[in-house]
PDB file of C-alpha atoms in Angstrom:
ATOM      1  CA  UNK A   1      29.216  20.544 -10.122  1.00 86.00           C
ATOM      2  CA  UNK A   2      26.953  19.361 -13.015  1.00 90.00           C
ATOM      3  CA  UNK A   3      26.497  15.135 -13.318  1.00 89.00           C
ATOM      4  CA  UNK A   4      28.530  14.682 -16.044  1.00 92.00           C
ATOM      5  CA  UNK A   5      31.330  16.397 -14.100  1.00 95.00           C
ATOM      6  CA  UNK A   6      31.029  14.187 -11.112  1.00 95.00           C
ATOM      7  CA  UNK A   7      31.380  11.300 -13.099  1.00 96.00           C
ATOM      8  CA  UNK A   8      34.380  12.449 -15.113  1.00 96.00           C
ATOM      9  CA  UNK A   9      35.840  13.912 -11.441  1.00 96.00           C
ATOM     10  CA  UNK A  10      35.597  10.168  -9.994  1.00 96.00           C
ATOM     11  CA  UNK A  11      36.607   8.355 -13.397  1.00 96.00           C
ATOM     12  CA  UNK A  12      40.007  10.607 -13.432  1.00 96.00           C
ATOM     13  CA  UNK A  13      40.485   9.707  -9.692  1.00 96.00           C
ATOM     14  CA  UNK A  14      39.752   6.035 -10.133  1.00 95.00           C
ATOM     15  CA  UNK A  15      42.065   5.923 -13.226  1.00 95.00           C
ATOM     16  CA  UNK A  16      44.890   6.872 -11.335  1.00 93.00           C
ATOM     17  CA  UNK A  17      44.133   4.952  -8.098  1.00 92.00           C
ATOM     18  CA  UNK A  18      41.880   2.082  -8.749  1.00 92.00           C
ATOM     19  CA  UNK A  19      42.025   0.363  -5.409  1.00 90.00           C
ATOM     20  CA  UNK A  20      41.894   2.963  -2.848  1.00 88.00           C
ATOM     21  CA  UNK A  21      42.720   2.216   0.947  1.00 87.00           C
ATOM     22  CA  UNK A  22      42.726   3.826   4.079  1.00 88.00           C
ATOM     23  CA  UNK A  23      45.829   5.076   5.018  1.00 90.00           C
ATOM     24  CA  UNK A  24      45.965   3.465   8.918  1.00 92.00           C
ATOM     25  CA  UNK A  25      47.546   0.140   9.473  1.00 94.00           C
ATOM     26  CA  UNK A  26      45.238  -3.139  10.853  1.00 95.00           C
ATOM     27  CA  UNK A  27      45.116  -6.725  10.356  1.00 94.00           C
ATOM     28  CA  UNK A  28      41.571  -7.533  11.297  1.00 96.00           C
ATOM     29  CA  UNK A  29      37.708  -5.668  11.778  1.00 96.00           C
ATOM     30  CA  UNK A  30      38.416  -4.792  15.347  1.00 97.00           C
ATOM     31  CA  UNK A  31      41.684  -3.457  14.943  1.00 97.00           C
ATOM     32  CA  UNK A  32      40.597  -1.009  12.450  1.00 96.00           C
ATOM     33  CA  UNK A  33      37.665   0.171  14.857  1.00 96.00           C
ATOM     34  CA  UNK A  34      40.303   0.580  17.268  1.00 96.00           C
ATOM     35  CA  UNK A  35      42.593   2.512  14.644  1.00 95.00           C
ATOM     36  CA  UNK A  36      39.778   4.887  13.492  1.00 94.00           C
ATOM     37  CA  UNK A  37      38.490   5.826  16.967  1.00 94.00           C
ATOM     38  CA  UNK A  38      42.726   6.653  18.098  1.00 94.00           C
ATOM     39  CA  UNK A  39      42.574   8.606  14.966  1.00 91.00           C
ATOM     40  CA  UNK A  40      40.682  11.605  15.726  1.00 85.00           C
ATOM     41  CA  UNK A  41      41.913  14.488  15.949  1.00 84.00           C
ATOM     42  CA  UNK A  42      45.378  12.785  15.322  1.00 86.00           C
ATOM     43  CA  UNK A  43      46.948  12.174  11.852  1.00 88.00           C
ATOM     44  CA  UNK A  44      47.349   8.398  10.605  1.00 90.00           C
ATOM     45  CA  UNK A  45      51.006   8.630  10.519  1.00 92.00           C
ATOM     46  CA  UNK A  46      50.913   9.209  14.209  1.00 93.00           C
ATOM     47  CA  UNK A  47      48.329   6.597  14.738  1.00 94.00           C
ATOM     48  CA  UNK A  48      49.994   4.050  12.958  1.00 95.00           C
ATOM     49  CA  UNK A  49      53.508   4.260  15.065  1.00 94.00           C
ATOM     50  CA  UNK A  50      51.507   3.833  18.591  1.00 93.00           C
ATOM     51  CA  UNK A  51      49.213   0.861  17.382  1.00 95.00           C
ATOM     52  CA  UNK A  52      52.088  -1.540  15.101  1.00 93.00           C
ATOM     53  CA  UNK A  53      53.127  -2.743  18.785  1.00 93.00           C
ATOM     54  CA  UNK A  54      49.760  -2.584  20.126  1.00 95.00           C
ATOM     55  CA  UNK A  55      48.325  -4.917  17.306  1.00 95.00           C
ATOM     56  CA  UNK A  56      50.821  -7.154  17.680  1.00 94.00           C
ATOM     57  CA  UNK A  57      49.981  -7.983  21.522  1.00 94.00           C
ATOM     58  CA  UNK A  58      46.285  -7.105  20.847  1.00 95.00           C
ATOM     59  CA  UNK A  59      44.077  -8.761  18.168  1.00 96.00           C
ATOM     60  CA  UNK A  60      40.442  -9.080  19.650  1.00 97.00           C
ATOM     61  CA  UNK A  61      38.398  -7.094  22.196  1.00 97.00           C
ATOM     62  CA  UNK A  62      39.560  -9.453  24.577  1.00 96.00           C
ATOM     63  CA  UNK A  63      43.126  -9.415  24.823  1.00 96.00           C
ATOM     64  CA  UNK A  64      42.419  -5.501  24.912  1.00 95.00           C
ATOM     65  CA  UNK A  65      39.962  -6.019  27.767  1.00 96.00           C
ATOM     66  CA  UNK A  66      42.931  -7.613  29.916  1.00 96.00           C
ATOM     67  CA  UNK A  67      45.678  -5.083  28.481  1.00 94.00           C
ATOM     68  CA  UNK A  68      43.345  -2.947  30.620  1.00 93.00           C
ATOM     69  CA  UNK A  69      43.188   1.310  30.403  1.00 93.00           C
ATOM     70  CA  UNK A  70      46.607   2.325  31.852  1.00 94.00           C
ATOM     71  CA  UNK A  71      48.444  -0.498  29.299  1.00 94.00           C
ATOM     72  CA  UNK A  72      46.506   0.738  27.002  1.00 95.00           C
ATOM     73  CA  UNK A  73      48.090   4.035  27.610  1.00 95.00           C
ATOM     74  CA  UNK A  74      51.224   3.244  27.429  1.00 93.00           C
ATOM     75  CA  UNK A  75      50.751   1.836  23.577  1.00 94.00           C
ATOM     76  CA  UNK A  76      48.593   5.269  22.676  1.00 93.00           C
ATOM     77  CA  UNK A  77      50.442   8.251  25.273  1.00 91.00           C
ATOM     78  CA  UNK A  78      52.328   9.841  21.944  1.00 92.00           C
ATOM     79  CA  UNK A  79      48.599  10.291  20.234  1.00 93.00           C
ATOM     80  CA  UNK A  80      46.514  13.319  21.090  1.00 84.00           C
ATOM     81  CA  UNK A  81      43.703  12.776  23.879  1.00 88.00           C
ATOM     82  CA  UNK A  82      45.003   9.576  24.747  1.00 89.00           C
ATOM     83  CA  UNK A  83      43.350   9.381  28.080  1.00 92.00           C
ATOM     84  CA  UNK A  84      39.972   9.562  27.067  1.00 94.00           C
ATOM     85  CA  UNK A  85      40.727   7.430  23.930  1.00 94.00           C
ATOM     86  CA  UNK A  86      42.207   4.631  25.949  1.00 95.00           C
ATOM     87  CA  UNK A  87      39.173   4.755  28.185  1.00 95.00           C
ATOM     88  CA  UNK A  88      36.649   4.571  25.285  1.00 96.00           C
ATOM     89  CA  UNK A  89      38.589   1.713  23.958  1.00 96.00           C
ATOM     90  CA  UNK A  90      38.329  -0.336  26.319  1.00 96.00           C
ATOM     91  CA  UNK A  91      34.669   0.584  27.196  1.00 96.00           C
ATOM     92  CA  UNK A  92      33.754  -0.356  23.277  1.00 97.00           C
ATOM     93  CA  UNK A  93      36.026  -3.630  23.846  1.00 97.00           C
ATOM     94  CA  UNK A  94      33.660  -4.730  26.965  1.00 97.00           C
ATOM     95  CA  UNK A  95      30.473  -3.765  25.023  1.00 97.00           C
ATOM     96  CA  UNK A  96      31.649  -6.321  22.231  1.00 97.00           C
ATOM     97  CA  UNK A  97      32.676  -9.247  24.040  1.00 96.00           C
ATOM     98  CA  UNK A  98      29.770  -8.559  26.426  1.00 96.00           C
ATOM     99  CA  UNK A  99      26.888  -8.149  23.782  1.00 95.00           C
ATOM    100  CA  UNK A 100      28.506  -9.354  20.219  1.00 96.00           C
ATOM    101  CA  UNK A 101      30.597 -12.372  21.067  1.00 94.00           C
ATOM    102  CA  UNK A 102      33.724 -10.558  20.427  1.00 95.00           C
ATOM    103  CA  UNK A 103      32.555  -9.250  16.947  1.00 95.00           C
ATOM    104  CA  UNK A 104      32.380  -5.879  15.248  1.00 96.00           C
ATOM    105  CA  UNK A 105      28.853  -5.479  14.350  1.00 95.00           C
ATOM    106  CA  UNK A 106      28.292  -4.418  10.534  1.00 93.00           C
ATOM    107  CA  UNK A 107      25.099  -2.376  11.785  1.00 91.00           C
ATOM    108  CA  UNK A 108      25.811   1.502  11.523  1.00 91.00           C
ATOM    109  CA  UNK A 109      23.282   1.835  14.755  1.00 93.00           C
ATOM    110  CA  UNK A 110      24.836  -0.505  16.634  1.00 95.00           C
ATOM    111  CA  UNK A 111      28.157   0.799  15.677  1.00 96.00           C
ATOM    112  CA  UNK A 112      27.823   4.454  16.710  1.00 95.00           C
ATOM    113  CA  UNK A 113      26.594   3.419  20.132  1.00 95.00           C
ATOM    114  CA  UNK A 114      29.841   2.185  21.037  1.00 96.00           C
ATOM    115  CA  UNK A 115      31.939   4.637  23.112  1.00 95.00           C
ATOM    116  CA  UNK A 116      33.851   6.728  21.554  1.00 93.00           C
ATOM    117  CA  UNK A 117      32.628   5.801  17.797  1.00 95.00           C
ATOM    118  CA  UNK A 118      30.203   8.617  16.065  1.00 92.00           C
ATOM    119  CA  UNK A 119      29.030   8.681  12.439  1.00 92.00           C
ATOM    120  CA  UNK A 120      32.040   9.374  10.882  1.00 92.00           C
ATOM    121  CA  UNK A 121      33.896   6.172  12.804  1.00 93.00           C
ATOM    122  CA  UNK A 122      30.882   3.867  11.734  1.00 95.00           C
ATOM    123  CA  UNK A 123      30.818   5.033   8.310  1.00 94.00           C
ATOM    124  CA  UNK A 124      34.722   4.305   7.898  1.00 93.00           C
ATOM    125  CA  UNK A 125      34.450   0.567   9.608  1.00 95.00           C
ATOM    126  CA  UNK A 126      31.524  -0.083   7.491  1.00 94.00           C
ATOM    127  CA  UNK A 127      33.354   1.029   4.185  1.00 93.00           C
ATOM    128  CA  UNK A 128      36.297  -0.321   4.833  1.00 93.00           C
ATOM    129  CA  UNK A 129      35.384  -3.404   6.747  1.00 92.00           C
ATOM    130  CA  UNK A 130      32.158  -4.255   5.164  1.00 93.00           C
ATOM    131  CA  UNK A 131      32.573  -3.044   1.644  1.00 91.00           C
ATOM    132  CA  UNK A 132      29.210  -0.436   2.516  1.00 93.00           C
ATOM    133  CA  UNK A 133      28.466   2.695   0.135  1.00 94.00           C
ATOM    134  CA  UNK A 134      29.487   5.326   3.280  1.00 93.00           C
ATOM    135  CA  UNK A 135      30.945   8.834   3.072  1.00 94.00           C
ATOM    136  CA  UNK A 136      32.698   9.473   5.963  1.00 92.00           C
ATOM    137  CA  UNK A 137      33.370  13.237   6.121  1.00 92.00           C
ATOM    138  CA  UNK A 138      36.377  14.537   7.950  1.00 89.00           C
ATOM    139  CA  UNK A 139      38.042  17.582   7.287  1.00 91.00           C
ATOM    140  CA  UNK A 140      39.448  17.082   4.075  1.00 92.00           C
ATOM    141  CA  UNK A 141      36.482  15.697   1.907  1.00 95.00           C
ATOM    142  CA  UNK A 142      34.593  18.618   3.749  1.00 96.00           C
ATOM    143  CA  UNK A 143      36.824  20.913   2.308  1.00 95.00           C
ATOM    144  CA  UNK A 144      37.120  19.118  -1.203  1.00 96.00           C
ATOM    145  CA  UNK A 145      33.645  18.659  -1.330  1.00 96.00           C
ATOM    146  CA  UNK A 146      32.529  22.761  -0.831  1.00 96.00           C
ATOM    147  CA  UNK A 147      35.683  24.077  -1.909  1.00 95.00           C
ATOM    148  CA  UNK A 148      35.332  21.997  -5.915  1.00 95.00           C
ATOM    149  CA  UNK A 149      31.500  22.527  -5.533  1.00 95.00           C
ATOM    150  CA  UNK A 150      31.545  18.710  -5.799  1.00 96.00           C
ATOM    151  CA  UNK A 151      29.287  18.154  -2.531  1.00 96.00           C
ATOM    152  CA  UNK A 152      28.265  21.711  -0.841  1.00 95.00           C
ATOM    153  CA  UNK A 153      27.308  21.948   2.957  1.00 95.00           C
ATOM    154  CA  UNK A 154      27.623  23.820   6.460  1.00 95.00           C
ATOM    155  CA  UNK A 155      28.118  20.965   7.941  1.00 95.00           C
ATOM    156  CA  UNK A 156      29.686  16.921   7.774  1.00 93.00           C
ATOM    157  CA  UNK A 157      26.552  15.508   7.497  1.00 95.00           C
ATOM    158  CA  UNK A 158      24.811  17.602   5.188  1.00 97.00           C
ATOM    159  CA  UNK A 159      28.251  17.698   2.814  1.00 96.00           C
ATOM    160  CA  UNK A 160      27.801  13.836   3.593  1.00 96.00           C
ATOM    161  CA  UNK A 161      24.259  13.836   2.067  1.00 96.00           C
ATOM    162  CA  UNK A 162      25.094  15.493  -0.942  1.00 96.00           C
ATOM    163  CA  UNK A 163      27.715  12.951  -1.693  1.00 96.00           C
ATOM    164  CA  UNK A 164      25.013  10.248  -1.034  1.00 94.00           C
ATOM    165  CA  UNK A 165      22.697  11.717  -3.508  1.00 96.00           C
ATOM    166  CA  UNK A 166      26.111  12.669  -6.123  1.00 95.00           C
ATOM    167  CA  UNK A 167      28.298  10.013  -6.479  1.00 96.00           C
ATOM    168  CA  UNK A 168      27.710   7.612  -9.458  1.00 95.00           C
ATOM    169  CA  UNK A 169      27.280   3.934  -8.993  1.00 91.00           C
ATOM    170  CA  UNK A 170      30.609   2.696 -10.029  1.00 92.00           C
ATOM    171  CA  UNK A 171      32.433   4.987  -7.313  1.00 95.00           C
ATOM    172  CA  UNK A 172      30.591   4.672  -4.057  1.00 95.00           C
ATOM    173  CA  UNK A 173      32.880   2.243  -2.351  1.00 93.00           C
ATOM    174  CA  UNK A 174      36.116   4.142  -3.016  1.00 93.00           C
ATOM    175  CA  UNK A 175      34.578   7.652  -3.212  1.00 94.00           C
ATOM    176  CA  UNK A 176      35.783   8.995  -0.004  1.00 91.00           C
ATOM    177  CA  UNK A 177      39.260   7.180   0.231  1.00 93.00           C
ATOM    178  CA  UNK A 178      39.717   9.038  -3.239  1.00 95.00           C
ATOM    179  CA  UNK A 179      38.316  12.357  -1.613  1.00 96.00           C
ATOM    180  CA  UNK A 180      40.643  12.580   1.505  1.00 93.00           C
ATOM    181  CA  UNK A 181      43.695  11.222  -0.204  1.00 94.00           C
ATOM    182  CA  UNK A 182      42.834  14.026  -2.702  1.00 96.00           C
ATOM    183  CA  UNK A 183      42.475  16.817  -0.065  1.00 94.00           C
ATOM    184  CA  UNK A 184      45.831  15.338   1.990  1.00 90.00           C
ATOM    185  CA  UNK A 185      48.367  15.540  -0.914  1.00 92.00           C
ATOM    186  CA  UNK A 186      46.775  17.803  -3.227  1.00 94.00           C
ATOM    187  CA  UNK A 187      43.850  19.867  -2.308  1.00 95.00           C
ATOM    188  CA  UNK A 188      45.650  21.227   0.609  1.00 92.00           C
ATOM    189  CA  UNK A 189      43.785  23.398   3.177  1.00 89.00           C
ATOM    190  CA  UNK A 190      46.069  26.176   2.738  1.00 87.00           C
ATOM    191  CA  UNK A 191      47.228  25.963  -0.719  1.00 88.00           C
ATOM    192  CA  UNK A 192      45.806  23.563  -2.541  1.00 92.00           C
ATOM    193  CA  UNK A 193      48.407  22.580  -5.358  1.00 93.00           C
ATOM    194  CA  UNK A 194      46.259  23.021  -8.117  1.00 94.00           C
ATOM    195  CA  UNK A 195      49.300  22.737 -11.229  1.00 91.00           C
ATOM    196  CA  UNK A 196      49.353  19.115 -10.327  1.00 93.00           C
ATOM    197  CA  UNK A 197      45.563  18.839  -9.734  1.00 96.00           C
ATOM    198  CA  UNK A 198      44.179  15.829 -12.159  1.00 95.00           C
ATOM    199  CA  UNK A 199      40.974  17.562 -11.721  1.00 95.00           C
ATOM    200  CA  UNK A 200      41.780  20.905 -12.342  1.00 95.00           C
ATOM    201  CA  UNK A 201      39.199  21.706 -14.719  1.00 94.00           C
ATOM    202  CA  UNK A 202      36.408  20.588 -13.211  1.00 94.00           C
ATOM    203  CA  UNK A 203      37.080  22.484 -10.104  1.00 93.00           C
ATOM    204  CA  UNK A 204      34.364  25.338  -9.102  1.00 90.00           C
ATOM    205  CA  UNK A 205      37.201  26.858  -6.932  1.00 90.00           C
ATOM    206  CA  UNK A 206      38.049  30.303  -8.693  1.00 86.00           C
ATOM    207  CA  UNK A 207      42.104  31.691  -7.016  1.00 83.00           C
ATOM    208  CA  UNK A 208      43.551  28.239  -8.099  1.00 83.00           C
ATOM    209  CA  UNK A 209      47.240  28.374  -7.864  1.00 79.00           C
ATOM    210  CA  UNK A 210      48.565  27.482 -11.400  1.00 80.00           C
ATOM    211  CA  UNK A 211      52.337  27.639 -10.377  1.00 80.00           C
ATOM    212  CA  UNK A 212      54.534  25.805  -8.215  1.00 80.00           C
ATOM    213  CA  UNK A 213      55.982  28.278  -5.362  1.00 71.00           C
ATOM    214  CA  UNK A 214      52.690  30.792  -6.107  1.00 63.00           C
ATOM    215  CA  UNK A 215      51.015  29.827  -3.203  1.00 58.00           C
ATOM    216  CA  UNK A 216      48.385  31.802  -1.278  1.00 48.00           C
ATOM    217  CA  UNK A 217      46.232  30.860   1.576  1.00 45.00           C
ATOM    218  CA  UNK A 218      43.234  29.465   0.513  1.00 41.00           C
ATOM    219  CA  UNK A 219      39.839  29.792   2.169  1.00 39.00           C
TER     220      UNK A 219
END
């Protein structure tokens, strides 16, 4: 996708959603740590029924610490892997009352040493939390990005250094809330619903489906 596309790709998407958000529910720093590590391999939807009474009871990495794993469990046992995502949770919740007084730390580094928390985690705390220029690549802005030529890669990372290198200065905050809310509702995985597409046009992708009802699976 030429510059002058990007730009025009991000300006239409910022038009119609100027103040992009994640999608999971949290009150505080922690909480959303807690929210993006549950949420892997798990939609937000689902993530967002186990953790409203969870947050309620559980605010810091301390009151989590004395929930302890199996009441964790009990909060998170409708969410996929919840075993090893309860144990992770509280192993992260140690590590930060241990070594950061009870505090998230705003370092990427430090972040992804945390159990349970890899680049993609970090980069979503740090955008969303910290206001940081990250692209946190899950499966939809992977497919958005190769599948519009927008950001082209074999893998998350190197689809995430292309958006590094792409995005224009005046979308880097909100670039990847606009990308996965994008690929969720519109740029589907199997057929993306390109009639309704505000982006249409600048699209690389070449069997768009036009018509409502005309769907085909997509690659």
């Amino acid at each position: 996708m030429k510059k002058d596309n990007v730009f025009e790709f991000f300006r239409r998407l910022a038009e119609l959603n100027p103040s992009p958000e994640t999608e999971l529910e949290f009150g505080n720093t922690y909480q959303l740590l807690v929210a993006v590590v549950l949420s892997a391999q798990a939609t937000d939807v689902g993530v967002n029924k186990a953790t409203r009474a969870l947050f309620r009871e559980v605010k810091t990495p301390a009151q989590m610490v004395a929930l302890g794993e199996e009441g964790l469990k009990e909060h998170i046992k409708t969410i996929g892997l919840f075993n090893s995502k309860a144990k992770n949770v509280i192993a992260l919740s140690e590590i930060l009352v241990e070594r950061y007084d009870g505090k998230v730390p705003q370092d990427r580094d430090a972040l992804v040493e945390l159990p349970g928390v890899g680049r993609k985690t970090a980069n979503v705390v740090m955008n969303c939390a910290f206001g940081a220029e990250t692209f946190a690549v899950d499966t939809h802005i992977f497919r958005v990005g190769n599948r519009t030529g927008l950001a082209k890669g074999k893998t998350p990372l190197a689809v995430e250094k292309q958006l590094e290198k792409k995005v224009p200065a005046p979308f880097r905050v909100g670039a990847h809330h606009w990308l996965i809310l994008h690929g969720r509702y519109i740029c589907k995985a199997r057929s993306p619903e390109c009639w309704r597409c505000p982006v249409v046009d600048l699209c690389g992708y070449k069997p768009k489906i036009m018509e409502k009802g005309a769907a085909k699976k997509a690659s």
